[in-house]
Amino acid sequence: MARTQLEAARNGETTAAMKRVAERENCDPEFVREQVATGQAVIPNNHAHGALDPMIIGREFSTKVNANIGNSEESSDLDGELEKLHTAVHYGADTVMDLSTGGNLDEIRTAIIEHSPVPIGTVPIYEAVKHVDDPAEITHELLLDVIEKQAEQGVDYMTIHAGVLMEHLPLTDGRTTGIVSRGGSILAQWIEENGMQNPLYAKFGEICEIFAEHDVTFSLGDGLRPGSIADAGDEAQFAELDTLGELTATAQDHGVQVMVEGPGHVPMDEIQRNVERQQEVCEGAPFYVLGPLVTDIAPGYDHITSAIGATEAARAGAAMLCYVTPKEHLGLPEEEDVRDGLAAYRIAAHAADVANGREGARDWDDAISEARYEFDWRRQFELALDPERARSYHDQTLPGDNYKEARFCSMCGVEFCSMRIDQDARDGDGEMDDLDGATDLSESPAAEANLPPVGDHDTSGVPGVDHDTDSEPSEADD
């Protein structure tokens, strides 16, 4: 019997998860099976994650967005992390990574998996470090024990930095920002202090067996990714990528699903080349990119600098975008940072799907444009990416119910509203009757990720998540 989605797909079996994915992507289940069978797409779906609503990551499907959450020694606790999870799901995260490095790791991870309808990812090296006084004391056995425990808990995918090799480290010596991946830096320290090859690389076959047993998906980490545009596209980055290509083939030979993580800082003109190179080296395995940030000058606004790069990466073929929040490089994100980061990345993902001609993706844009021209304010709020914020901004200056029927907003006022002027002119010429505002989103062929509401997962088991966007704002929204 097939242990993984990849094995099932190769055997010609269309699983329940594949059928659910086909519903969400509005496509043929056989197409889903074929994409998984060839390694072009993955369905992170640990057998032990009972609350999961399956989703798919692949360049032939709607662009997905991951949200990182997690505590640190300095900040956040279980309640805080569950609140971040709820916020991430509500604002449209397709997956969530728990990057906790503080206390109560098992308790937090178990609770997140229990309550999450989206796939959960982790970075096991972070927990391994918590078990020793010095990272150099991590043993091969400890790493395998941590990975197996997390797999048994229900983690759907894990970042494994197995591509950071001893022979790659000298290639980072001339970098402006050195090694910026937490996992990459820990492993580099381990290699240098022990004089041995990366333990994740040395034990990769055994990790594959654990993953195959539980159907955990590899997210092959880019531990030598550039941390500044000065370091983008250097020897270290691409030497690791070549190793990741080899590891992709090894994992797939074990029947394990694989996606590959991509660089964090890349100038705009180099993004397409990066995506194309990864697709070639890794035989089309889904590319999962952090940003990339296209400039390094904007601390506090890196959700914007990175969303620009993320749009270009997804347009070029990246399958999933890892969001960046305004706190990037500055501090641990809180609830509002998660909201802002997800908004920026849902925009990036949707814009790329529209640019790539993904079927039905533009229907959402057309529907809200029609509502805007008709001054249907309630419909505009309902269709907005973040309905609560759109309504709140409008009501800051025109809060009364009578203004929900007004043919103007406070930006132009009644006298200078261009659309009112245009409508009046058309009405006088008899042209208004010819306008067709008939985009019916219920009939759209778009994937769920490209239709409102954005947080479309089954959240019945997630306490605190409210998708009632038709209600009036609470005091907290004002």
XYZ file of C-alpha atoms in Angstrom:
478
model
C 0.000 0.000 0.000
C 1.271 3.499 -0.881
C 2.633 5.398 2.117
C 2.818 8.820 0.460
C 0.870 10.950 -1.975
C 3.788 10.593 -4.402
C 3.758 6.808 -4.241
C -0.002 6.721 -4.689
C 0.151 9.050 -7.679
C 2.879 6.990 -9.323
C 0.729 3.872 -8.804
C -2.172 5.527 -10.631
C -4.214 6.083 -7.469
C -6.246 9.260 -7.063
C -6.380 9.813 -3.309
C -9.020 11.634 -1.302
C -6.554 14.485 -0.827
C -6.058 14.758 -4.598
C -9.814 14.902 -5.139
C -10.184 17.635 -2.513
C -7.338 19.574 -4.095
C -9.035 19.304 -7.502
C -12.190 20.825 -6.013
C -10.253 23.731 -4.558
C -8.248 24.310 -7.754
C -11.288 23.785 -10.017
C -9.466 21.233 -12.152
C -9.511 17.544 -13.099
C -8.353 15.163 -10.327
C -6.345 13.262 -12.933
C -4.326 16.403 -13.651
C -3.574 16.721 -9.943
C -2.438 13.091 -9.813
C -0.168 13.542 -12.844
C 1.478 16.649 -11.392
C 2.159 14.907 -8.070
C 3.416 11.767 -9.828
C 6.024 13.724 -11.787
C 7.190 15.701 -8.747
C 5.935 18.966 -10.246
C 3.551 19.475 -7.303
C 3.246 18.410 -3.670
C 0.334 17.887 -1.287
C 1.737 18.255 2.263
C -0.487 15.835 4.140
C 0.915 14.069 7.219
C -1.230 11.057 8.152
C -1.490 12.353 11.740
C -2.785 15.855 10.892
C -6.497 15.217 11.328
C -7.657 18.853 11.064
C -6.019 19.378 7.656
C -7.912 20.655 4.622
C -5.562 19.438 1.835
C -3.964 21.921 -0.574
C -1.431 21.687 -3.388
C 1.797 23.530 -4.202
C 2.973 23.578 -7.812
C 3.609 26.022 -10.636
C 0.553 24.806 -12.580
C -1.768 25.715 -9.715
C -2.708 28.952 -7.961
C 0.229 30.617 -6.219
C 0.292 29.805 -2.529
C 1.417 31.876 0.477
C 3.087 30.692 3.669
C 3.037 32.589 6.954
C 5.792 32.135 9.549
C 4.852 32.261 13.214
C 6.717 31.163 16.315
C 7.896 32.248 19.721
C 11.350 33.204 20.939
C 13.026 33.357 24.323
C 12.105 37.037 24.446
C 8.524 37.000 23.256
C 5.213 35.154 22.873
C 3.593 32.093 24.449
C 1.079 29.385 23.515
C -1.917 31.717 23.477
C 0.038 34.240 21.434
C 1.046 31.632 18.854
C -2.518 30.309 18.516
C -3.677 33.880 17.983
C -1.086 34.263 15.216
C -2.290 30.997 13.688
C -5.874 32.226 13.763
C -4.846 35.522 12.170
C -2.823 33.747 9.483
C -5.700 31.443 8.550
C -8.215 34.282 8.582
C -6.145 36.442 6.244
C -5.433 33.675 3.783
C -2.268 31.735 4.629
C -2.166 28.493 2.645
C 0.439 27.014 4.994
C 1.969 28.063 8.316
C 5.484 27.420 9.565
C 6.057 27.177 13.316
C 9.557 28.594 13.789
C 9.434 28.632 17.593
C 12.813 28.809 19.318
C 11.681 29.617 22.855
C 10.096 27.387 25.490
C 7.267 24.840 25.435
C 8.082 23.753 21.888
C 6.182 20.462 22.026
C 3.118 22.026 23.656
C 2.980 24.844 21.124
C 3.548 22.550 18.134
C 0.918 20.045 19.260
C -1.676 22.775 19.776
C -0.945 24.405 16.424
C -1.296 21.102 14.545
C -4.491 20.251 16.431
C -6.108 23.568 15.499
C -4.715 24.164 12.016
C -6.708 23.439 8.831
C -3.600 24.339 6.790
C -0.344 22.369 6.491
C 2.192 23.034 9.245
C 5.932 23.226 8.592
C 8.870 23.264 11.005
C 12.661 23.510 11.045
C 13.822 20.585 13.247
C 17.355 21.906 13.734
C 15.865 24.668 15.924
C 14.532 22.136 18.416
C 17.716 20.069 18.285
C 19.704 23.105 19.432
C 17.464 23.407 22.508
C 18.590 19.955 23.698
C 22.305 20.814 23.945
C 24.496 23.447 25.551
C 26.420 24.065 22.339
C 25.263 23.430 18.733
C 28.467 21.456 18.122
C 27.151 18.859 20.595
C 24.207 17.918 18.359
C 24.488 14.251 17.391
C 23.181 12.431 14.351
C 20.919 10.411 16.632
C 19.465 13.532 18.261
C 18.599 15.010 14.879
C 16.859 11.824 13.756
C 14.962 11.580 17.074
C 13.700 15.171 16.783
C 12.669 14.697 13.159
C 10.845 11.439 13.925
C 9.040 12.945 16.917
C 7.839 15.930 14.893
C 6.688 13.614 12.106
C 4.704 11.568 14.624
C 3.134 14.765 15.987
C 1.710 15.542 12.535
C 4.071 18.090 10.967
C 3.286 18.189 7.225
C 6.599 19.500 5.900
C 10.021 20.215 7.328
C 12.832 22.494 6.253
C 15.939 20.337 6.071
C 19.168 22.220 5.342
C 20.941 19.169 3.912
C 22.527 21.106 1.046
C 24.989 23.042 3.209
C 28.184 21.059 2.648
C 31.629 21.372 4.173
C 33.131 22.256 0.796
C 30.637 25.122 0.323
C 31.596 27.098 3.428
C 34.756 28.735 2.043
C 32.599 30.152 -0.765
C 30.848 32.401 1.779
C 34.041 34.056 3.073
C 33.840 37.163 0.885
C 30.157 37.837 1.423
C 28.797 41.144 2.632
C 26.341 39.491 5.028
C 27.775 35.992 5.422
C 25.347 33.155 6.235
C 21.952 34.608 7.194
C 19.881 31.419 7.447
C 19.514 30.397 11.089
C 19.622 26.718 10.132
C 22.480 27.306 7.738
C 24.577 29.145 10.323
C 23.980 26.469 12.979
C 25.054 23.717 10.594
C 28.073 25.701 9.390
C 29.190 26.057 13.002
C 28.634 22.325 13.584
C 30.673 21.386 10.494
C 33.575 23.657 11.402
C 33.760 22.627 15.049
C 33.394 18.894 14.386
C 35.359 18.705 11.155
C 32.638 16.473 9.704
C 30.131 16.656 6.870
C 26.647 18.122 7.474
C 24.779 15.507 9.567
C 21.534 16.169 7.682
C 23.336 15.318 4.455
C 25.052 12.288 5.988
C 21.740 10.900 7.311
C 19.562 12.010 4.398
C 18.540 8.476 3.458
C 17.325 7.755 6.989
C 15.409 11.031 7.053
C 13.749 9.982 3.788
C 12.540 6.765 5.431
C 10.995 8.699 8.325
C 9.314 11.094 5.923
C 7.984 8.268 3.765
C 6.430 6.515 6.768
C 4.445 9.612 7.800
C 4.133 11.324 4.376
C 6.098 14.376 5.445
C 7.126 16.636 2.564
C 10.685 17.888 2.248
C 11.206 21.620 2.047
C 14.877 21.544 1.135
C 16.307 24.596 2.884
C 18.517 27.207 1.296
C 20.965 27.570 4.165
C 23.380 29.582 2.020
C 20.811 31.957 0.585
C 21.975 35.555 0.062
C 21.082 37.954 2.860
C 21.703 41.063 0.770
C 21.499 41.902 -2.901
C 25.304 42.238 -2.864
C 25.539 38.467 -2.287
C 22.805 37.392 -4.704
C 23.723 34.819 -7.306
C 27.141 33.993 -5.869
C 29.032 30.688 -5.950
C 27.825 29.594 -2.520
C 24.150 30.014 -3.399
C 24.372 28.040 -6.619
C 26.700 25.360 -5.241
C 24.055 24.611 -2.623
C 21.319 24.656 -5.267
C 23.166 21.994 -7.272
C 23.280 19.815 -4.154
C 19.569 20.405 -3.578
C 18.934 19.109 -7.086
C 20.695 15.864 -6.205
C 18.794 15.569 -2.919
C 15.481 16.176 -4.695
C 16.101 13.124 -6.871
C 17.154 11.039 -3.857
C 14.039 11.932 -1.860
C 11.721 11.243 -4.790
C 13.420 7.868 -5.291
C 12.305 7.115 -1.715
C 8.729 8.096 -2.641
C 8.904 11.361 -0.672
C 7.461 14.645 -1.907
C 9.862 17.569 -2.315
C 9.785 21.326 -2.684
C 12.866 23.527 -2.740
C 13.406 26.800 -0.902
C 14.784 29.840 -2.688
C 16.811 32.984 -2.060
C 15.800 35.882 0.170
C 17.527 38.918 -1.414
C 17.743 39.211 -5.218
C 17.753 42.287 -7.473
C 14.650 42.493 -9.646
C 16.503 41.802 -12.893
C 17.932 38.512 -11.567
C 14.736 36.943 -10.203
C 13.539 35.208 -13.359
C 16.977 33.685 -13.935
C 16.973 32.343 -10.365
C 13.588 30.684 -10.790
C 14.461 29.176 -14.155
C 17.745 27.814 -12.818
C 16.037 26.151 -9.849
C 13.416 24.578 -12.083
C 16.120 23.164 -14.343
C 18.423 21.901 -11.567
C 15.587 20.400 -9.478
C 13.640 18.887 -12.391
C 10.608 21.125 -11.893
C 10.111 20.500 -8.167
C 7.991 23.317 -6.661
C 10.000 26.423 -5.795
C 9.218 28.052 -2.429
C 10.755 31.522 -2.152
C 11.246 33.974 0.702
C 10.373 37.243 -1.018
C 12.825 37.846 -2.536
C 13.629 41.355 -1.306
C 14.623 43.500 -4.271
C 16.345 46.216 -2.213
C 17.916 46.376 1.237
C 17.111 49.992 2.147
C 13.693 49.740 3.804
C 13.647 48.187 7.301
C 10.081 48.501 8.568
C 8.713 48.173 5.042
C 10.211 44.862 3.950
C 6.757 43.364 3.412
C 6.678 45.773 0.451
C 10.240 45.351 -0.831
C 9.784 41.581 -0.726
C 6.250 41.492 -2.167
C 7.595 43.242 -5.255
C 10.113 40.445 -5.700
C 7.562 37.773 -4.787
C 5.250 38.892 -7.588
C 8.057 38.627 -10.110
C 9.149 35.230 -8.748
C 5.631 33.809 -8.955
C 5.180 35.225 -12.438
C 8.366 33.381 -13.415
C 7.150 30.084 -11.943
C 7.654 30.027 -8.169
C 4.884 27.940 -6.627
C 4.729 29.284 -3.053
C 5.736 32.580 -1.478
C 6.926 32.849 2.103
C 5.605 36.106 3.458
C 7.745 38.794 5.018
C 6.280 41.129 7.628
C 7.123 44.774 8.437
C 9.154 43.427 11.382
C 11.645 41.557 9.150
C 15.221 42.193 10.365
C 13.805 44.134 13.333
C 11.802 41.929 15.683
C 9.363 39.080 16.236
C 6.091 39.675 14.312
C 2.900 40.234 16.273
C -0.698 39.807 15.166
C -0.946 43.042 13.162
C 2.378 42.313 11.459
C 1.053 38.904 10.387
C -2.022 40.637 8.946
C 0.048 43.188 6.998
C 2.495 40.591 5.716
C -0.265 38.309 4.499
C -2.100 41.138 2.764
C 1.062 42.073 0.868
C 1.687 38.477 -0.157
C -1.864 37.613 -1.113
C -1.692 40.646 -3.411
C 1.614 39.398 -4.837
C 0.286 35.877 -5.395
C -2.948 37.065 -6.985
C -1.191 39.605 -9.199
C 1.117 36.862 -10.496
C -1.815 34.539 -11.177
C -3.536 37.301 -13.151
C -0.335 38.033 -15.083
C 0.131 34.336 -15.834
C -3.409 34.051 -17.176
C -4.510 31.582 -14.495
C -8.058 30.660 -15.432
C -10.635 32.899 -13.762
C -8.078 34.747 -11.623
C -9.089 38.171 -12.982
C -12.782 37.629 -12.286
C -12.311 38.906 -8.734
C -10.722 42.114 -10.055
C -13.549 42.609 -12.542
C -16.250 42.054 -9.923
C -14.835 44.617 -7.491
C -14.258 47.114 -10.322
C -17.906 46.800 -11.326
C -19.005 47.346 -7.715
C -16.730 50.371 -7.460
C -18.156 51.986 -10.592
C -21.695 51.320 -9.375
C -20.887 52.917 -5.973
C -21.959 49.668 -4.334
C -19.907 50.274 -1.196
C -21.097 47.208 0.698
C -20.211 44.976 -2.227
C -16.781 46.627 -2.451
C -16.131 45.876 1.209
C -17.331 42.301 0.780
C -15.002 41.736 -2.184
C -11.968 43.474 -0.708
C -8.917 41.408 0.181
C -9.253 42.697 3.753
C -12.928 43.684 4.138
C -12.567 44.921 7.706
C -9.795 47.349 6.815
C -11.478 48.624 3.644
C -14.680 49.343 5.567
C -12.797 50.927 8.444
C -10.830 53.300 6.191
C -13.991 54.386 4.384
C -15.886 54.935 7.625
C -13.168 57.053 9.224
C -14.468 60.041 7.253
C -17.941 58.945 6.079
C -19.287 56.626 8.797
C -23.044 57.031 8.367
C -25.229 54.413 6.695
C -26.396 57.052 4.209
C -22.839 57.211 2.835
C -23.051 53.523 1.885
C -25.334 54.718 -0.932
C -23.330 57.850 -1.792
C -21.891 58.439 -5.258
C -18.591 59.719 -3.875
C -16.006 59.159 -1.141
C -14.024 61.683 0.892
C -11.043 61.626 -1.469
C -12.761 63.691 -4.204
C -16.057 64.645 -2.596
C -19.316 64.881 -4.467
C -18.309 67.721 -6.803
C -15.070 66.230 -8.128
C -15.865 62.489 -8.168
C -14.693 61.390 -11.613
C -16.899 58.300 -11.806
C -20.015 60.288 -10.851
C -19.162 62.873 -13.524
C -18.584 60.098 -16.065
C -21.818 58.331 -15.145
C -23.841 61.510 -15.443
C -22.342 62.166 -18.873
C -23.051 58.621 -20.030
C -26.534 58.737 -18.593
C -27.216 61.909 -20.555
C -26.065 60.179 -23.755
C -28.032 57.026 -23.030
C -24.853 54.953 -22.709
C -25.347 53.738 -19.142
C -27.832 51.090 -20.238
C -25.086 49.470 -22.336
C -22.758 48.794 -19.386
C -22.511 45.167 -18.355
C -21.573 44.576 -14.730
C -22.361 40.899 -14.726
C -19.258 39.120 -13.393
C -20.656 36.185 -11.424
C -17.993 34.850 -9.065
C -20.142 31.831 -8.219
C -19.651 30.706 -11.820
C -15.939 31.600 -12.004
C -13.486 28.824 -12.970
C -10.889 30.340 -10.627
C -9.225 28.345 -7.880
C -10.463 29.119 -4.365
C -7.234 31.045 -3.671
C -8.292 33.559 -6.326
C -11.812 34.113 -5.035
C -13.047 35.943 -1.931
C -13.071 35.386 0.967
C -9.330 34.806 1.035
C -9.351 32.632 4.170
C -11.251 29.850 2.448
C -10.159 26.860 4.538
C -12.539 24.929 6.745
C -11.985 26.742 10.030
C -14.728 25.041 12.030
C -12.093 23.583 14.335
C -10.092 26.774 14.746
C -11.296 28.785 17.762
C -11.470 32.531 17.342
C -11.656 32.695 13.529
C -14.581 34.712 12.165
C -15.256 35.006 8.435
C -18.478 36.982 8.682
C -17.391 39.857 6.413
C -20.955 41.100 5.963
C -21.259 42.287 9.555
C -20.608 45.821 10.632
C -17.167 46.497 12.158
C -16.660 46.100 15.867
C -15.156 48.830 18.002
C -11.760 47.137 17.571
C -12.028 47.693 13.811
C -12.586 51.431 14.117
